[in-house]
Coordinates of C-alpha atoms and ligand atoms in Angstrom, one line a residue:
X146 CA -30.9 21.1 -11.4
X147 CA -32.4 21.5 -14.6
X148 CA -33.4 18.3 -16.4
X149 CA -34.2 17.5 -20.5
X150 CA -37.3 19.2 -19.9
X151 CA -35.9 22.6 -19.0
X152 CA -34.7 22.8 -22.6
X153 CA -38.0 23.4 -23.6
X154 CA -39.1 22.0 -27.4
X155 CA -36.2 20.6 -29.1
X156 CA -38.0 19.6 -32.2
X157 CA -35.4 20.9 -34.8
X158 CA -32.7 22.1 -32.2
X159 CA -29.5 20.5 -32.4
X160 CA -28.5 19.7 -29.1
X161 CA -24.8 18.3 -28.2
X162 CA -24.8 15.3 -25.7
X163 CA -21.6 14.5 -24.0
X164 CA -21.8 11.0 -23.1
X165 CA -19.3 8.4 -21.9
X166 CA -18.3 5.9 -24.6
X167 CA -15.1 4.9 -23.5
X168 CA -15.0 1.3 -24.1
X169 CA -12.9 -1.5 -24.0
X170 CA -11.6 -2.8 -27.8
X171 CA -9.2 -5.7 -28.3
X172 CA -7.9 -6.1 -31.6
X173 CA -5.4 -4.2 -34.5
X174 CA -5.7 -0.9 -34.7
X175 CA -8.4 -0.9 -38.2
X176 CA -10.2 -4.2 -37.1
X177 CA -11.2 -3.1 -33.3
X178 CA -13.6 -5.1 -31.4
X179 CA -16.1 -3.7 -28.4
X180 CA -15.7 -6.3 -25.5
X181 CA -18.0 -4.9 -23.4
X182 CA -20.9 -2.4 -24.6
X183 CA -21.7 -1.7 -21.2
X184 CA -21.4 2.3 -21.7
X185 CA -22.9 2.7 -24.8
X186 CA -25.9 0.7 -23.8
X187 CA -26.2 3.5 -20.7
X188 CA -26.0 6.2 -23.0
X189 CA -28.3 5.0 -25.1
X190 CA -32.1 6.2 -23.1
X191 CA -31.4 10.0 -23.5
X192 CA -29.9 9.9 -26.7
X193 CA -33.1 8.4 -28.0
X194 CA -35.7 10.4 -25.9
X195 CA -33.7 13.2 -27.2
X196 CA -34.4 11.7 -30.6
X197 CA -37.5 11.1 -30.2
X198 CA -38.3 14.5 -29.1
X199 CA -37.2 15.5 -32.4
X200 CA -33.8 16.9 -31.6
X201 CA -31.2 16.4 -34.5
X202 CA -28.6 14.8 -31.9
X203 CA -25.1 15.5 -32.0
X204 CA -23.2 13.0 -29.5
X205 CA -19.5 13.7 -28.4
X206 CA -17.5 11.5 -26.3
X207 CA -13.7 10.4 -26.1
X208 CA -12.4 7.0 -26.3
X209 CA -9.6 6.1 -24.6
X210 CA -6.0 8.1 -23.9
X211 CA -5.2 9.4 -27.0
X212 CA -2.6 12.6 -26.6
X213 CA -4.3 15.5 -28.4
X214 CA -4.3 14.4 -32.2
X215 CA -6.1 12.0 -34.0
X216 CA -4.9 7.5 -33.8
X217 CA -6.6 5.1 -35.4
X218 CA -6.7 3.0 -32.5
X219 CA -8.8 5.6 -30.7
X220 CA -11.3 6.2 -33.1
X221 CA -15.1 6.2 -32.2
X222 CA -16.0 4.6 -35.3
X223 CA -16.4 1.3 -34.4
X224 CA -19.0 2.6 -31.2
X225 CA -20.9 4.8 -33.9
X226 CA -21.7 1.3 -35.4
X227 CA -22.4 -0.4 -31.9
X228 CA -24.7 2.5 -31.0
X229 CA -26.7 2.6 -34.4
X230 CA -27.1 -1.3 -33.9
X231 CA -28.2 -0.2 -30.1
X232 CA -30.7 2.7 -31.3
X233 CA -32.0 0.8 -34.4
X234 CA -31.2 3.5 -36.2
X235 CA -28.6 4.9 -38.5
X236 CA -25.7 6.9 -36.3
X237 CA -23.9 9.3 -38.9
X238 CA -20.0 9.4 -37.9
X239 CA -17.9 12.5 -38.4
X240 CA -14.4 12.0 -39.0
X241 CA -13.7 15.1 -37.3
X242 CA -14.7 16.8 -34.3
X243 CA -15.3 20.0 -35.1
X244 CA -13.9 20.2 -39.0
X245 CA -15.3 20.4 -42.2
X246 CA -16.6 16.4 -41.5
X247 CA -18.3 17.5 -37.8
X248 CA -20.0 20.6 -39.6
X249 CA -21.1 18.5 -42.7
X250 CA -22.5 15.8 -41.0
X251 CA -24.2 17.7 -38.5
X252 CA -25.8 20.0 -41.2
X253 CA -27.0 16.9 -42.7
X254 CA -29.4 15.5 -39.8
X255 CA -33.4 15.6 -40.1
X256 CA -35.0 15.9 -37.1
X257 CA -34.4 13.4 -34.6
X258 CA -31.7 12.0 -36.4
X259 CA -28.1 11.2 -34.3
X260 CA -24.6 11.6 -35.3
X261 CA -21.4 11.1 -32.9
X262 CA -18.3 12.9 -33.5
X263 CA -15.2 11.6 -34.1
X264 CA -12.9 11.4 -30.7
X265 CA -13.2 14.9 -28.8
X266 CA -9.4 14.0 -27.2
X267 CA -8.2 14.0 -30.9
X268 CA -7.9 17.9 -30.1
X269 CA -5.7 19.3 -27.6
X270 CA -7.8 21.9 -26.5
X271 CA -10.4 19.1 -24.7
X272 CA -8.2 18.3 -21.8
X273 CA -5.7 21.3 -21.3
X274 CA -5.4 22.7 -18.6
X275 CA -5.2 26.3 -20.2
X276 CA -8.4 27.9 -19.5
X277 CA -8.3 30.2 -22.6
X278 CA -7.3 27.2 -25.1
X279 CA -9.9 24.6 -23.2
X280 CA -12.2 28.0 -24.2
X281 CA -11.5 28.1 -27.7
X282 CA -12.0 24.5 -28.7
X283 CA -15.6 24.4 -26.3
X284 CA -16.5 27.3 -28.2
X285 CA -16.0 25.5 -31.6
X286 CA -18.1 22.7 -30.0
X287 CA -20.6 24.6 -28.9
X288 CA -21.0 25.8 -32.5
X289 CA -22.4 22.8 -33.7
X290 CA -25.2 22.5 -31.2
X291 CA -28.4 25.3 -29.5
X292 CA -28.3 23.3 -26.6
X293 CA -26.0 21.5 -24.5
X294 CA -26.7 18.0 -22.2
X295 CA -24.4 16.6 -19.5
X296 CA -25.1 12.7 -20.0
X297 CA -21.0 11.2 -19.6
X298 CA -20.9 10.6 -16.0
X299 CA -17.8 9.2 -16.0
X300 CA -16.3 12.1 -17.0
X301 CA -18.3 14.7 -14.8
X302 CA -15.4 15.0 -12.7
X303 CA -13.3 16.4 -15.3
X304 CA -13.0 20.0 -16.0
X305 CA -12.7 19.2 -19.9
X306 CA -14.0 21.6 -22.3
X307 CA -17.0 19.3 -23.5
X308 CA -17.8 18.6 -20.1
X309 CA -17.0 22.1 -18.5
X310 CA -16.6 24.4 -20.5
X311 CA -18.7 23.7 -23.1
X312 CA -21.9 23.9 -20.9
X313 CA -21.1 27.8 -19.9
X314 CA -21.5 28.7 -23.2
X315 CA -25.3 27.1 -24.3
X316 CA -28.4 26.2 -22.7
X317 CA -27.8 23.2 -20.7
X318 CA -29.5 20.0 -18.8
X319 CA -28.7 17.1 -16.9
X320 CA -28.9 13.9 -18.9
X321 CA -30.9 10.9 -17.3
X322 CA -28.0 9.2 -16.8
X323 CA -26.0 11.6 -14.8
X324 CA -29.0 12.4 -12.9
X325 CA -29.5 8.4 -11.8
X326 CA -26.0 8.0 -11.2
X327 CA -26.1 11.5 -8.6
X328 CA -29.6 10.9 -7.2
X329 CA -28.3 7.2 -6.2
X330 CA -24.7 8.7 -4.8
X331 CA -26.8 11.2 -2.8
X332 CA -28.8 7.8 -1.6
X333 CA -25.2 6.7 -0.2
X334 CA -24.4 9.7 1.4
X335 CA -26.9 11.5 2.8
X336 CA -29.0 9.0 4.9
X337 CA -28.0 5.5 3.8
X338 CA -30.5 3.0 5.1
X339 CA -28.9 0.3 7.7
X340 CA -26.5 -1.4 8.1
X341 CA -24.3 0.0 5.7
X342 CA -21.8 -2.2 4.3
X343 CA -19.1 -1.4 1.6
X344 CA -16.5 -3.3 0.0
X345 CA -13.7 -2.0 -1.7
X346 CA -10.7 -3.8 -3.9
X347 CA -9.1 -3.0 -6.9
X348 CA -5.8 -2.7 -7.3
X349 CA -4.3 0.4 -5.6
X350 CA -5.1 1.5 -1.8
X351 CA -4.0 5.0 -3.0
X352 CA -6.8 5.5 -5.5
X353 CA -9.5 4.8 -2.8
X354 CA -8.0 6.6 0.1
X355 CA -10.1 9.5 0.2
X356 CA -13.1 7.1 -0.6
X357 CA -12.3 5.2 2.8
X358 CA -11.5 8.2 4.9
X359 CA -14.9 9.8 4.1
X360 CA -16.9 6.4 4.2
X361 CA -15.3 5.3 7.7
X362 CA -17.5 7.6 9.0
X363 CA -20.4 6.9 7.3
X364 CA -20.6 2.6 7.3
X365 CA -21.0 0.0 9.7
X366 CA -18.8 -2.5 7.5
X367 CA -15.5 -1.8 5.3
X368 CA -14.7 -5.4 3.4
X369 CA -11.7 -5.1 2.1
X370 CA -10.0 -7.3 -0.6
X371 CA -8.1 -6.8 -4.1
X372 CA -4.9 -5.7 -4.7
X373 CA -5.1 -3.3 -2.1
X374 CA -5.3 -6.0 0.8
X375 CA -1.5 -6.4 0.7
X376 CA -1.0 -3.0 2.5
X377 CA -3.3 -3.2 5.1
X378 CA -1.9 -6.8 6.0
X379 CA 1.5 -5.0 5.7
X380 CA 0.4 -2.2 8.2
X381 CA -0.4 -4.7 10.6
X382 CA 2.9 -6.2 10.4
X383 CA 2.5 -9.6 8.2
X384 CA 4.6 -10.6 5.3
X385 CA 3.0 -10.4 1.9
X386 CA 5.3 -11.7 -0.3
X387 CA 5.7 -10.4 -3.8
X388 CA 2.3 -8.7 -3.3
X389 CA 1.0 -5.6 -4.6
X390 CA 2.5 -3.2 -1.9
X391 CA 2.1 0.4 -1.4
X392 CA 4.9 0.6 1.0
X393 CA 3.9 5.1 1.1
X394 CA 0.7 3.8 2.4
X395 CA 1.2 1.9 5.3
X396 CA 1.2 4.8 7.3
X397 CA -2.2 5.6 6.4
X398 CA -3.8 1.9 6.4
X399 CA -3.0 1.6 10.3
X400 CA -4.5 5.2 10.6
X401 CA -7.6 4.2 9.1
X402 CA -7.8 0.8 11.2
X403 CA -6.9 2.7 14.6
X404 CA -9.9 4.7 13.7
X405 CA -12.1 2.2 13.0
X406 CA -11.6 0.6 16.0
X407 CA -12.1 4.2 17.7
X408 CA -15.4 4.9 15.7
X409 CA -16.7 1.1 16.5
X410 CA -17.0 0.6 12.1
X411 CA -15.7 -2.8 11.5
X412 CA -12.8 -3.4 8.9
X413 CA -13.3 -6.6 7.6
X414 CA -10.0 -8.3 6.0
X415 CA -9.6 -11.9 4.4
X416 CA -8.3 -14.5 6.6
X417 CA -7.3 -16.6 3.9
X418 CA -5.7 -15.9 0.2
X419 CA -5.4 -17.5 -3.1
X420 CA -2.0 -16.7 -3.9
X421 CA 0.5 -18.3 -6.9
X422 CA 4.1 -17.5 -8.0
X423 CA 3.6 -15.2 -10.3
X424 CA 1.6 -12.8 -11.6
X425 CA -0.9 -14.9 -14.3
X426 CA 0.4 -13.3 -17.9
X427 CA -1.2 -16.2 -20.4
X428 CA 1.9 -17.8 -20.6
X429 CA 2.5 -20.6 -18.0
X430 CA -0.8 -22.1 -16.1
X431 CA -1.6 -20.5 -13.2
X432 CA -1.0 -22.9 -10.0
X433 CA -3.6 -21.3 -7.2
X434 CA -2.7 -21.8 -3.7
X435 CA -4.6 -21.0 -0.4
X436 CA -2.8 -19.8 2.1
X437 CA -3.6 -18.1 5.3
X438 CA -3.5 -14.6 4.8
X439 CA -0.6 -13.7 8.0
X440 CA 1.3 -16.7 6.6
X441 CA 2.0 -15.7 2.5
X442 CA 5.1 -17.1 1.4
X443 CA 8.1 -15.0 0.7
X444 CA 7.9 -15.9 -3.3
X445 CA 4.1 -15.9 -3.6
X446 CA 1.8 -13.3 -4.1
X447 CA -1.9 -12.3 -3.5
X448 CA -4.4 -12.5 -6.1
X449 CA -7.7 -13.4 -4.6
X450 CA -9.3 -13.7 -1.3
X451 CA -9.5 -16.9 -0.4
X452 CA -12.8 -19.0 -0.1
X453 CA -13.1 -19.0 3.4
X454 CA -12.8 -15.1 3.0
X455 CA -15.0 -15.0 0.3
X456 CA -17.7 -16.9 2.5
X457 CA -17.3 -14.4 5.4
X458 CA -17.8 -11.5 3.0
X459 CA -20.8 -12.9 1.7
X460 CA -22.3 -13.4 5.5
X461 CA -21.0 -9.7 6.2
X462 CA -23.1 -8.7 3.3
X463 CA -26.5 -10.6 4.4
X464 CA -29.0 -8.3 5.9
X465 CA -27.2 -5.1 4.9
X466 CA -29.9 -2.5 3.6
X467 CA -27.0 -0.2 1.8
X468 CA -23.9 -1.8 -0.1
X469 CA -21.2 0.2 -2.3
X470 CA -18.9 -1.9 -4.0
X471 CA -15.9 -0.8 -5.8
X472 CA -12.7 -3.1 -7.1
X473 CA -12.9 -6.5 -7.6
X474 CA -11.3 -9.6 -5.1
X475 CA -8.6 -10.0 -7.3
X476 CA -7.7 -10.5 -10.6
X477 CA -11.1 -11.8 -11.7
X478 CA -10.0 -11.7 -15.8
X479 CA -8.1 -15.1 -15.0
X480 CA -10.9 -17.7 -13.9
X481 CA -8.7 -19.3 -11.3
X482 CA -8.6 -16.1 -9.5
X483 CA -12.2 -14.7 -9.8
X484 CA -14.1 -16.9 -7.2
X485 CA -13.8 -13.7 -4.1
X486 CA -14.9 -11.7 -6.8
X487 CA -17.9 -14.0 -8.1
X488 CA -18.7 -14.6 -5.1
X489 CA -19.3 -10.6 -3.6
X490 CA -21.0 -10.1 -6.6
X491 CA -23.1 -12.8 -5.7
X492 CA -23.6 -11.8 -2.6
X493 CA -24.5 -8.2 -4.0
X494 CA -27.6 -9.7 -5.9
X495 CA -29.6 -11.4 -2.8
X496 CA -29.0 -7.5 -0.9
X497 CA -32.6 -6.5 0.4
X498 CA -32.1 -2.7 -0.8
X499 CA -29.7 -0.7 -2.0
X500 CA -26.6 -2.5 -3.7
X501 CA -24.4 -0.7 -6.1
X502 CA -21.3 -1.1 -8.4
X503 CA -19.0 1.4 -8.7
X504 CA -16.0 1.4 -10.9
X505 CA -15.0 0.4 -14.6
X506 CA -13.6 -3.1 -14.0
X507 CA -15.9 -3.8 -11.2
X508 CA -19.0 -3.1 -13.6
X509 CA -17.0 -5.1 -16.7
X510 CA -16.5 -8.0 -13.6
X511 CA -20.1 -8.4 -13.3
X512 CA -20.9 -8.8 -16.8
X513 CA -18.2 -11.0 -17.7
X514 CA -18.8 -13.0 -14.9
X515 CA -22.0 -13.5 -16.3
X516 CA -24.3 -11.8 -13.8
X517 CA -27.9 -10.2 -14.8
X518 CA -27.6 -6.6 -14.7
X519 CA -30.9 -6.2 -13.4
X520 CA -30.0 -8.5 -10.1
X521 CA -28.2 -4.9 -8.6
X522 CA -29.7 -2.0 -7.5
X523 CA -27.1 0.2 -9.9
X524 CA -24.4 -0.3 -11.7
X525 CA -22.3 3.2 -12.1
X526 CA -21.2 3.9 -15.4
X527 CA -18.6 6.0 -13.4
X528 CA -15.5 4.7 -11.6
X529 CA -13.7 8.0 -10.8
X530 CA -16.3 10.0 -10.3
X531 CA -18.2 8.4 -8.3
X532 CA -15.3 7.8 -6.0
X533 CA -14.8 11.6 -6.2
X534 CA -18.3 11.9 -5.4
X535 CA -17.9 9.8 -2.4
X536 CA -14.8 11.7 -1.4
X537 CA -17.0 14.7 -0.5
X538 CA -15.3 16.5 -3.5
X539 CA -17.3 18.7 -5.7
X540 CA -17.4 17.3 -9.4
X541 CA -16.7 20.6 -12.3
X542 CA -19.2 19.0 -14.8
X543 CA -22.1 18.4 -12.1
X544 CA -21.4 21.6 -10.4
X545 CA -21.6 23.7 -14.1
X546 CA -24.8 22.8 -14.3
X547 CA -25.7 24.1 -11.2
X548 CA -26.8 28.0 -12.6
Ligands
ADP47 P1 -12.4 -0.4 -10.6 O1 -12.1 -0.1 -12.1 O2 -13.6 -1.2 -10.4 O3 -12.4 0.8 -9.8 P2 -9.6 -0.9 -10.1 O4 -9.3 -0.3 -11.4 O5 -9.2 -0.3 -8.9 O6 -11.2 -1.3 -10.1 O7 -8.9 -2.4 -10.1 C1 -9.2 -3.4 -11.0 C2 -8.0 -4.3 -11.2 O8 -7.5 -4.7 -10.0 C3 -8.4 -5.5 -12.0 O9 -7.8 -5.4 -13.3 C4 -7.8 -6.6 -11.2 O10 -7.1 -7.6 -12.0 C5 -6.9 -5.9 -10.3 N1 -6.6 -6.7 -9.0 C6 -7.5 -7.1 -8.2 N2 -6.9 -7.9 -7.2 C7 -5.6 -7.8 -7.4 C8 -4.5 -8.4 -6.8 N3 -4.6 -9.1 -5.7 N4 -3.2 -8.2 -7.4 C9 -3.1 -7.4 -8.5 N5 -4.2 -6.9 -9.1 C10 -5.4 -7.1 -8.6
MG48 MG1 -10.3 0.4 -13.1

């Protein structure tokens, strides 16, 4: 896999980096506020060795859901400010992607000088799934640049033009980032050190399927809390209450524990729950019960593993040599029901090896939680793909790069 190196001297080249700055902003649509940096700080080591190499950097990146045309809500502006503060250096922003503002601006950089583009979803052609339009909009892209580096790894798993298609038509490398984030996804797969222990949560079982049918045979633990708790207590025939419940999924869940029990891997679910009547909005003060987990009320529902629970995670977690953690314990962004998660997290940090966070909100979780980043062995950038990753699925950006 080629690396920055293979790209030989940049001094003077322009070179298009696709990162990943999709982050969280609160706040009106013109007066946006980043509440966690997380990505851009992540992004930040290749776009300054690239810099510093003497590249005239052009970075491109999307920013939230935004359906093919420009919204002010979306726009990258206020991360091109985040990211100059974060590079101590002036980050020119081009209101366009690849208009008259994208062309200007990049013909304006010195050597090792770094502009971002405005939002590449403000054009349609960056997600469709029409080869031949997804073509034509890469190819405008790639017009800006002479080279072309893969650095948004939470997009890798997206065959988007400036992830895919894009890196067909110029010389190419893997950013540092996305090669981290694949050399420590290989560390998970290929011959995890043991015992091998990963917890999952979240709040859908049907997002993480594939990620438990290909890790059941791979670890010696599966801890399983979040939203996604309510099915498997479901499947084994307890009330949940108002629960999140994927009734489709039941089927599956007792699949999964029959073969568990088959296989000898151990599924691990809380014995106790924090539950309340409803759902916490901001409005009324949440009222957190405990509760055993096969005895939820009828109008209570789940939104944290309980503190009995949490202690028996954090002892399944003690000695493990490989830990993969994705979703948190429950609704962690409400204090009164973030203790399961606190305390897996915690648990995370005193791992004698290899412990890594996967997911958006479980990397946010950490941070907010007020955790030192440096206290885990990786924290993915990624959510999707590295679940993809962990499927056993091939990933379009990783695999492009392949040639
Ligand atoms: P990640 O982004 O780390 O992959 P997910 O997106 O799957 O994680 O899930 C994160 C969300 O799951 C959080 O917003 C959290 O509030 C929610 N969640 C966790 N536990 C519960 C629960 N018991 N009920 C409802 N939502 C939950
Ligand atoms: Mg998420």
């Amino acid at each position: 896999m080629s690396d920055l190196s293979s790209l030989g001297d940049l001094r003077g080249k322009r070179v298009l980096v696709r990162s990943d700055l999709n982050v969280p902003l609160e706040g009106d649509a013109d007066q946006q506020r980043i509440t966690d940096d997380g990505r851009i700080r992540a992004s930040v080591p290749t776009i300054r060795s690239l810099a510093e190499a003497g590249a005239r950097v052009v970075v491109t990146a999307h920013l939230g859901r935004p359906k093919g045309a420009p919204e002010q809500r979306y726009s990258l502006a206020p991360v091109a400010e985040r990211l100059g503060e974060l590079l101590g250096a002036d980050v020119a922003f081009a209101t366009d992607t690849v208009g008259e503002s994208a062309r200007s601006t990049v013909a304006g950089l010195e050597d090792g000088e770094v502009a971002l583009l405005e939002n590449v979803r403000f054009n349609a052609g960056e997600t469709s799934k029409d080869d031949a339009e997804r073509r034509e909009f890469a190819e405008r892209l790639a017009g800006l640049a002479d080279a072309f580096v893969s650095d948004g790894f939470g997009v890798v798993h997206r065959k988007q033009a400036s992830v895919y298609d894009v890196a067909q038509l110029l010389p190419h490398a893997m950013g540092d980032l996305v090669a981290t984030e694949i050399d420590v996804l290989r560390r998970l797969t290929d011959t995890p050190e043991r015992p091998y222990v990963v917890v999952l949560g979240g709040s859908k079982v049907s997002d993480k399927l594939g990620v438990i049918d290909n890790l059941l045979g791979k670890a010696d633990k599966l801890l399983i809390g979040g939203g996604m708790v309510f099915t498997f207590l479901a499947a084994q025939g307890h009330e949940v209450g108002t629960s999140l419940l994927e009734q489709d999924q039941l089927d599956t869940c007792r699949e999964y524990l029959a073969r568990a029990a088959e296989s000898g891997v151990e599924i691990l679910l809380p014995g106790d729950i924090v539950v309340d009547t409803t759902f916490p909005t901001g409005e009324a003060t949440p009222q957190p019960r405990v509760v055993a987990a096969t005895a939820i009320p009828a109008d209570c529902l789940g939104l944290d593993i309980g503190p009995a629970s949490a202690a028996d995670f954090a002892a399944a977690l003690s000695g493990a040599r490989t830990v993969f953690w994705n979703g948190p314990m429950g609704v962690f962004e409400v204090a009164e029901f973030s203790d399961g998660t606190r305390a897996v997290a915690q648990a995370l940090t005193e791992v004698e090896g290899l412990s890594v966070v996967g997911g958006g909100d479980s990397a946010a979780a950490v941070r907010t939680l007020g955790f030192d980043e440096s206290a885990f062995g990786h924290i993915s950038t990624g959510g999707g793909a590295s679940l993809e990753y962990l499927e056993g699925k091939t990933l379009p950006g990783i695999d492009v790069l392949e040639d």
